[in-house]
Every structure is written in C-alpha cells, then in structure tokens.
CSV table of C-alpha atoms in Angstrom, one decimal:
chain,number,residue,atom,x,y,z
G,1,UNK,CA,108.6,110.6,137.1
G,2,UNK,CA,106.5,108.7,134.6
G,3,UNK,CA,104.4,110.7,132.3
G,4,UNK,CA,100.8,109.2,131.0
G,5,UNK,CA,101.5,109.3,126.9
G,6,UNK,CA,98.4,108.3,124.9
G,7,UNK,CA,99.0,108.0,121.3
G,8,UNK,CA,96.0,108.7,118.5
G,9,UNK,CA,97.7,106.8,115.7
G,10,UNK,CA,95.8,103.8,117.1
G,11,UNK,CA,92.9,104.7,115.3
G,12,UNK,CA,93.8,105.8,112.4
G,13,UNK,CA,95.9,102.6,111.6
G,14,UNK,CA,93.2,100.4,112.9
G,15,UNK,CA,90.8,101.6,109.7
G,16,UNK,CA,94.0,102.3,107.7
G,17,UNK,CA,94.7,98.5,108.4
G,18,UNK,CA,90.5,97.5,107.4
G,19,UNK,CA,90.7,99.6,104.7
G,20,UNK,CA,94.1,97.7,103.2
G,21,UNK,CA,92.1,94.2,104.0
G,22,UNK,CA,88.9,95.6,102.4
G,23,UNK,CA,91.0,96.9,99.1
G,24,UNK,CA,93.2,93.7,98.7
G,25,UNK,CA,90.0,91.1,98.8
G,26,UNK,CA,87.9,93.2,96.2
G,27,UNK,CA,91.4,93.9,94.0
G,28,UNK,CA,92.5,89.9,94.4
G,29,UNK,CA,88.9,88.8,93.9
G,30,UNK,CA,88.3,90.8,90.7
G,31,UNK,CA,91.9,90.3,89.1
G,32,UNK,CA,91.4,87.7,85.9
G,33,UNK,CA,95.6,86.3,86.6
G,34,UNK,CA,98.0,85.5,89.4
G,35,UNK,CA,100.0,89.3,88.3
G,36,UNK,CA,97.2,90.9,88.1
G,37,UNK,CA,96.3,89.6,91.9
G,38,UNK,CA,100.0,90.4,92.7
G,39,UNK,CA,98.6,93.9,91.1
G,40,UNK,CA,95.6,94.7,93.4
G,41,UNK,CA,98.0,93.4,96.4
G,42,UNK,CA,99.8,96.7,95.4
G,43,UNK,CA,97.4,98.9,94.6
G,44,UNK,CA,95.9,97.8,98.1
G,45,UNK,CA,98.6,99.3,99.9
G,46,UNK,CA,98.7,103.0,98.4
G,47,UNK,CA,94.3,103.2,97.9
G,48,UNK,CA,95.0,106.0,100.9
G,49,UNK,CA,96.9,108.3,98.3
G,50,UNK,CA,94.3,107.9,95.7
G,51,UNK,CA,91.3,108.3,97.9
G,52,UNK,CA,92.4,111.4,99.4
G,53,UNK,CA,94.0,113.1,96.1
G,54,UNK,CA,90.5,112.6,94.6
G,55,UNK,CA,89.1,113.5,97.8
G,56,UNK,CA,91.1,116.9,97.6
G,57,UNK,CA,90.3,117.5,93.7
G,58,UNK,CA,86.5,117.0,94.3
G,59,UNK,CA,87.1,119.9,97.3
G,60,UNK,CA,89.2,121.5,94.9
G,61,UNK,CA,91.5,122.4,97.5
C-alpha cells in the first residue's frame, strides 16, 4: 500500500533559496575586492542565523 507523503520543506527552501540569491547579489555587488566578494558569498549562506537571532532579540524571547 502506497501512502500519499507531502512534504512542507518545499516552501521554506524555495524563499530560503531567494533569500540566499537576494543576499549574495547585494553582498557581491557592494564588496570593494575579489575576498571581500568571496566574503558576502559566505555571509550569504548563514543571513538565516542572523536574521532570526535579531529577530528573537528584538522579541526579546
């Protein structure tokens, strides 16, 4: 018997994914060197932790 599975990570890595692409053109276009571009590229990938530590301090959870 084949059960129906729907899975509701879709979503979240669909704006996880235009988040990242948002984050790395604004870091890569700003940057003023090829490490500090290397640097945004980075900082791209973990904006999720910052947003929602700041998120959780403004909430003061």
């Amino acid at each position: 018997m084949k059960e129906n599975f729907k899975s509701s990570t879709s979503r979240g890595s669909c704006f996880y994914v235009l988040g990242f692409f948002g984050a790395a053109y604004y870091f890569i276009s700003t940057a003023a060197g090829f490490w500090l571009g290397v640097g945004g590229f980075f900082k791209a990938i973990v904006w999720p932790v910052f947003f929602v530590y700041e998120a959780f301090r403004f909430l003061e959870i």
